[in-house]
Tab-separated table of C-alpha atoms in Angstrom:
chain	number	residue	atom	x	y	z
Q	171	MET	CA	45.046	-12.433	14.494
Q	172	LYS	CA	43.910	-15.258	16.744
Q	173	LYS	CA	41.342	-17.661	15.298
Q	174	LEU	CA	38.630	-16.914	17.882
Q	175	GLU	CA	39.435	-13.286	18.645
Q	176	ASN	CA	36.587	-11.589	20.575
Q	177	LYS	CA	34.312	-14.616	20.279
Q	178	VAL	CA	32.244	-15.699	23.289
Q	179	ALA	CA	32.052	-19.417	23.984
Q	180	ILE	CA	30.241	-21.636	26.476
Q	181	VAL	CA	31.805	-25.024	27.165
Q	182	THR	CA	29.630	-27.297	29.286
Q	183	GLY	CA	31.259	-29.797	31.600
Q	184	ALA	CA	34.522	-27.865	31.385
Q	185	SER	CA	35.998	-28.289	34.851
Q	186	LYS	CA	38.267	-31.123	33.740
Q	187	GLY	CA	39.180	-33.492	30.915
Q	188	ILE	CA	38.194	-32.735	27.342
Q	189	GLY	CA	36.018	-29.774	28.306
Q	190	ALA	CA	38.796	-28.067	30.257
Q	191	SER	CA	41.222	-28.539	27.393
Q	192	ILE	CA	38.748	-27.098	24.883
Q	193	ALA	CA	38.167	-24.076	27.118
Q	194	LYS	CA	41.903	-23.410	27.445
Q	195	HIS	CA	42.514	-23.780	23.710
Q	196	PHE	CA	39.597	-21.462	22.916
Q	197	ALA	CA	40.947	-18.843	25.317
Q	198	ALA	CA	44.428	-19.137	23.818
Q	199	GLU	CA	42.858	-18.306	20.464
Q	200	GLY	CA	41.214	-15.170	21.843
Q	201	ALA	CA	37.768	-16.361	22.949
Q	202	LYS	CA	36.059	-15.255	26.139
Q	203	VAL	CA	35.058	-18.533	27.744
Q	204	VAL	CA	32.288	-19.559	30.129
Q	205	ILE	CA	33.359	-22.634	32.090
Q	206	ASN	CA	30.251	-24.592	33.030
Q	207	TYR	CA	30.502	-27.220	35.752
Q	208	ALA	CA	28.018	-29.345	37.656
Q	209	SER	CA	29.781	-29.879	40.985
Q	210	SER	CA	33.564	-29.469	40.686
Q	211	LYS	CA	33.905	-25.786	41.622
Q	212	VAL	CA	37.515	-26.167	42.684
Q	213	ASP	CA	38.452	-27.697	39.342
Q	214	ALA	CA	36.444	-25.104	37.400
Q	215	ASP	CA	38.178	-22.294	39.270
Q	216	LYS	CA	41.539	-23.863	38.399
Q	217	VAL	CA	40.626	-23.774	34.706
Q	218	VAL	CA	39.585	-20.132	34.992
Q	219	LYS	CA	42.838	-19.283	36.789
Q	220	SER	CA	44.903	-21.095	34.162
Q	221	ILE	CA	43.208	-19.036	31.449
Q	222	THR	CA	43.421	-15.662	33.210
Q	223	ASP	CA	47.035	-16.249	34.273
Q	224	ASN	CA	47.838	-16.541	30.574
Q	225	GLY	CA	46.063	-13.312	29.695
Q	226	GLY	CA	42.719	-14.814	28.728
Q	227	VAL	CA	39.169	-14.071	29.859
Q	228	ALA	CA	36.985	-16.688	31.545
Q	229	ILE	CA	34.296	-17.120	34.173
Q	230	ALA	CA	32.898	-20.232	35.863
Q	231	VAL	CA	29.154	-20.877	36.139
Q	232	GLN	CA	27.678	-23.801	38.029
Q	233	GLY	CA	24.792	-25.696	36.485
Q	234	ASP	CA	23.424	-29.170	35.829
Q	235	VAL	CA	22.573	-29.117	32.115
Q	236	SER	CA	19.735	-31.596	32.634
Q	237	LYS	CA	17.863	-28.998	34.731
Q	238	VAL	CA	16.007	-26.236	32.915
Q	239	ALA	CA	16.538	-23.643	35.647
Q	240	ASP	CA	20.285	-24.279	35.703
Q	241	VAL	CA	20.582	-23.945	31.929
Q	242	LEU	CA	18.605	-20.692	31.978
Q	243	ASN	CA	20.939	-19.351	34.657
Q	244	LEU	CA	24.022	-20.417	32.676
Q	245	PHE	CA	22.925	-18.388	29.680
Q	246	ASP	CA	21.744	-15.458	31.794
Q	247	GLU	CA	25.174	-15.283	33.424
Q	248	THR	CA	26.810	-15.452	29.996
Q	249	LYS	CA	24.669	-12.593	28.725
Q	250	ASN	CA	25.347	-10.524	31.830
Q	251	ALA	CA	29.096	-11.035	31.533
Q	252	PHE	CA	29.632	-10.811	27.773
Q	253	GLY	CA	26.397	-9.659	26.145
Q	254	SER	CA	26.127	-12.333	23.476
Q	255	LEU	CA	27.292	-15.773	22.387
Q	256	ASP	CA	29.130	-17.112	19.335
Q	257	ILE	CA	30.055	-20.705	20.194
Q	258	LEU	CA	28.422	-23.473	22.223
Q	259	VAL	CA	30.255	-26.693	23.014
Q	260	ASN	CA	28.011	-29.420	24.412
Q	261	ASN	CA	30.633	-31.418	26.261
Q	262	ALA	CA	28.866	-32.252	29.548
Q	263	GLY	CA	28.103	-35.942	29.647
Q	264	ILE	CA	28.239	-39.130	31.655
Q	265	TYR	CA	28.778	-42.748	30.754
Q	266	LEU	CA	27.900	-45.959	32.499
Q	267	TYR	CA	28.772	-49.348	31.113
Q	268	GLU	CA	26.620	-52.104	32.566
Q	269	PRO	CA	25.106	-55.387	31.357
Q	270	ILE	CA	21.609	-55.001	29.941
Q	271	GLU	CA	20.191	-56.965	32.896
Q	272	GLN	CA	21.431	-54.219	35.229
Q	273	VAL	CA	20.097	-51.215	33.295
Q	274	SER	CA	17.545	-49.373	35.417
Q	275	ALA	CA	15.125	-46.587	34.647
Q	276	GLU	CA	17.287	-44.334	36.829
Q	277	THR	CA	20.570	-45.004	34.998
Q	278	PHE	CA	18.814	-44.848	31.616
Q	279	HIS	CA	17.208	-41.484	32.268
Q	280	ARG	CA	20.305	-39.998	33.919
Q	281	GLN	CA	22.405	-40.684	30.830
Q	282	PHE	CA	19.760	-39.467	28.383
Q	283	ASN	CA	18.879	-36.424	30.512
Q	284	ILE	CA	22.469	-35.172	30.620
Q	285	ASN	CA	23.832	-36.364	27.279
Q	286	VAL	CA	20.789	-35.632	25.112
Q	287	LEU	CA	18.242	-33.429	26.877
Q	288	GLY	CA	21.003	-31.251	28.331
Q	289	SER	CA	22.406	-30.613	24.874
Q	290	ILE	CA	18.959	-29.753	23.507
Q	291	LEU	CA	18.263	-27.316	26.350
Q	292	ALA	CA	21.618	-25.608	25.811
Q	293	ILE	CA	21.068	-25.366	22.060
Q	294	GLN	CA	17.647	-23.790	22.590
Q	295	GLU	CA	19.101	-21.090	24.816
Q	296	SER	CA	22.111	-20.506	22.574
Q	297	LEU	CA	19.805	-19.576	19.701
Q	298	LYS	CA	18.541	-16.647	21.784
Q	299	LEU	CA	22.064	-15.270	22.272
Q	300	PHE	CA	23.544	-15.807	18.827
Q	301	GLY	CA	23.829	-12.470	17.050
Q	302	GLU	CA	23.388	-11.317	13.459
Q	303	ASN	CA	26.469	-13.261	12.377
Q	304	GLY	CA	24.907	-16.557	13.398
Q	305	GLY	CA	26.575	-19.090	15.651
Q	306	ASN	CA	28.489	-22.311	15.982
Q	307	ILE	CA	27.545	-25.448	17.924
Q	308	ILE	CA	29.892	-28.349	18.591
Q	309	ASN	CA	28.510	-31.545	20.118
Q	310	ILE	CA	31.027	-33.838	21.807
Q	311	SER	CA	29.760	-37.261	20.867
Q	312	SER	CA	31.730	-40.528	20.929
Q	313	GLY	CA	33.120	-43.146	18.614
Q	314	ALA	CA	30.779	-45.452	20.517
Q	315	SER	CA	27.889	-43.920	18.575
Q	316	ASN	CA	29.091	-45.729	15.455
Q	317	THR	CA	30.794	-48.687	17.107
Q	318	PRO	CA	28.927	-49.591	20.309
Q	319	LEU	CA	30.802	-51.763	22.775
Q	320	PRO	CA	29.396	-54.546	24.988
Q	321	THR	CA	27.611	-53.233	28.103
Q	322	GLY	CA	27.468	-49.765	26.538
Q	323	SER	CA	24.066	-49.983	24.864
Q	324	VAL	CA	22.462	-47.026	26.663
Q	325	TYR	CA	25.518	-44.777	26.519
Q	326	SER	CA	25.992	-45.513	22.821
Q	327	ALA	CA	22.318	-44.799	22.229
Q	328	THR	CA	22.683	-41.348	23.806
Q	329	LYS	CA	25.582	-40.474	21.535
Q	330	THR	CA	23.820	-41.824	18.442
Q	331	ALA	CA	20.893	-39.591	19.374
Q	332	LEU	CA	23.225	-36.611	19.738
Q	333	ASP	CA	24.645	-37.236	16.260
Q	334	ALA	CA	21.125	-37.420	14.840
Q	335	ILE	CA	20.391	-34.055	16.457
Q	336	THR	CA	23.514	-32.620	14.817
Q	337	ILE	CA	22.467	-33.755	11.362
Q	338	ALA	CA	18.817	-32.768	11.724
Q	339	LEU	CA	19.607	-29.291	13.079
Q	340	SER	CA	22.171	-28.595	10.377
Q	341	LYS	CA	19.247	-28.784	7.951
Q	342	GLU	CA	16.825	-26.980	10.262
Q	343	PHE	CA	19.281	-24.072	10.531
Q	344	GLN	CA	19.404	-23.539	6.774
Q	345	GLY	CA	19.620	-19.841	5.976
Q	346	ARG	CA	20.427	-18.828	9.569
Q	347	ASN	CA	24.234	-19.001	9.369
Q	348	ILE	CA	24.381	-21.440	12.271
Q	349	ARG	CA	26.766	-24.347	11.927
Q	350	ILE	CA	26.600	-27.530	14.014
Q	351	ASN	CA	28.942	-30.524	14.012
Q	352	SER	CA	29.783	-33.552	16.146
Q	353	ILE	CA	33.224	-34.630	17.315
Q	354	LEU	CA	33.504	-38.362	17.974
Q	355	PRO	CA	36.465	-39.009	20.305
Q	356	GLY	CA	38.048	-42.396	20.640
Q	357	VAL	CA	39.786	-43.624	23.783
Q	358	VAL	CA	40.976	-40.514	25.648
Q	359	GLU	CA	42.949	-40.323	28.884
Q	360	THR	CA	40.973	-38.119	31.263
Q	361	GLU	CA	40.352	-37.929	34.985
Q	362	GLY	CA	37.151	-39.881	34.377
Q	363	SER	CA	38.776	-42.741	32.497
Q	364	GLN	CA	41.530	-42.903	35.120
Q	365	THR	CA	39.069	-42.971	38.018
Q	366	ALA	CA	37.062	-45.681	36.272
Q	367	GLY	CA	40.205	-47.811	36.145
Q	368	PHE	CA	40.271	-47.936	32.367
Q	369	ILE	CA	43.664	-46.293	31.880
Q	370	GLY	CA	46.316	-48.956	32.359
Q	371	SER	CA	43.802	-51.782	32.095
Q	372	GLU	CA	43.803	-54.763	29.769
Q	373	ALA	CA	40.849	-53.219	27.926
Q	374	GLU	CA	42.880	-50.094	27.133
Q	375	THR	CA	45.788	-52.216	25.936
Q	376	LYS	CA	43.517	-54.139	23.580
Q	377	LEU	CA	41.939	-50.984	22.126
Q	378	VAL	CA	45.294	-49.275	21.631
Q	379	ALA	CA	46.529	-52.403	19.858
Q	380	THR	CA	43.760	-51.963	17.284
Q	381	THR	CA	44.232	-48.188	16.969
Q	382	PRO	CA	46.161	-47.380	13.771
Q	383	LEU	CA	48.030	-44.485	15.398
Q	384	GLY	CA	48.961	-46.722	18.296
Q	385	ARG	CA	48.195	-44.662	21.386
Q	386	THR	CA	45.485	-43.469	23.730
Q	387	GLY	CA	44.224	-39.981	22.912
Q	388	GLN	CA	44.775	-36.891	25.030
Q	389	PRO	CA	42.274	-34.078	25.692
Q	390	ASP	CA	44.397	-31.735	23.555
Q	391	ASP	CA	43.813	-34.015	20.547
Q	392	ILE	CA	40.104	-33.254	20.782
Q	393	ALA	CA	40.518	-29.585	21.700
Q	394	LYS	CA	42.527	-28.803	18.567
Q	395	VAL	CA	39.737	-30.141	16.366
Q	396	ALA	CA	37.189	-28.149	18.380
Q	397	VAL	CA	39.171	-24.965	17.662
Q	398	PHE	CA	39.119	-25.819	13.960
Q	399	LEU	CA	35.347	-26.337	13.977
Q	400	ALA	CA	34.770	-23.163	16.008
Q	401	SER	CA	36.842	-21.032	13.644
Q	402	GLU	CA	36.418	-19.737	10.111
Q	403	ASP	CA	38.826	-22.452	8.967
Q	404	SER	CA	35.755	-24.719	8.864
Q	405	ALA	CA	33.328	-22.147	7.458
Q	406	TRP	CA	31.853	-24.591	4.929
Q	407	ILE	CA	31.424	-27.541	7.291
Q	408	THR	CA	28.137	-28.334	9.016
Q	409	GLY	CA	26.128	-31.423	9.880
Q	410	GLU	CA	29.255	-33.573	9.997
Q	411	LYS	CA	30.431	-36.312	12.340
Q	412	ILE	CA	34.201	-36.039	12.683
Q	413	SER	CA	35.967	-39.007	14.231
Q	414	VAL	CA	39.029	-38.106	16.323
Q	415	SER	CA	40.148	-41.503	17.464
Q	416	GLY	CA	43.559	-42.300	16.060
Q	417	GLY	CA	41.765	-44.355	13.429
Q	418	LEU	CA	40.062	-46.661	15.938
Q	419	TYR	CA	36.591	-45.538	14.929
Q	420	GLY	CA	37.130	-44.645	11.304
Q	421	LEU	CA	33.811	-43.961	9.577
């Protein structure tokens, strides 16, 4: 039997990168997957097609997780399509590295609204759809939450906040059979890191040189751990921060 057979999962920010990989791995393990995307409909549809072409079940739902109305619609569409929810992956996020002198109220609030508020809004709605068997929440954080890098003060702060939410809610959910954990990726090759010019840069070379496993991560490296946390293989794990960074951000 597949590890996520007949489970229903929402993956936010799943049109590409880590989110897309998680969605595909979930579907391969039997989950029915809701692909949330903010603007990349073409990419989201490609993820859905990849899943359905391989015999899986998936739908795409547009929505900016920082907007209440969009989050409500995301969960309404999930309920209409599948009736309930078992797994929520808060993967939608943005990052902006800039010197402290350049941080503006706009860039500050945009990062916190998507990375932190968006996750809270999604968690609130997920609680309404989790059934009698409880539920499972996975927050995609970052190794930068434990090891902030220069010019990344605001981004790192958002991920530290997300980890604090994970730990606090694991205690708040006591007795409700709801598990919640954070995954802290290291340097991962995605469309975003390529577009930003990081992949192939001197900065990447330096970080890989200090990574014990000696390479940049791939989205599949994160997705496999997400499957583990979403499945019964991790039934006694909650409130944890799990670093998946090739050893770069060992706790």
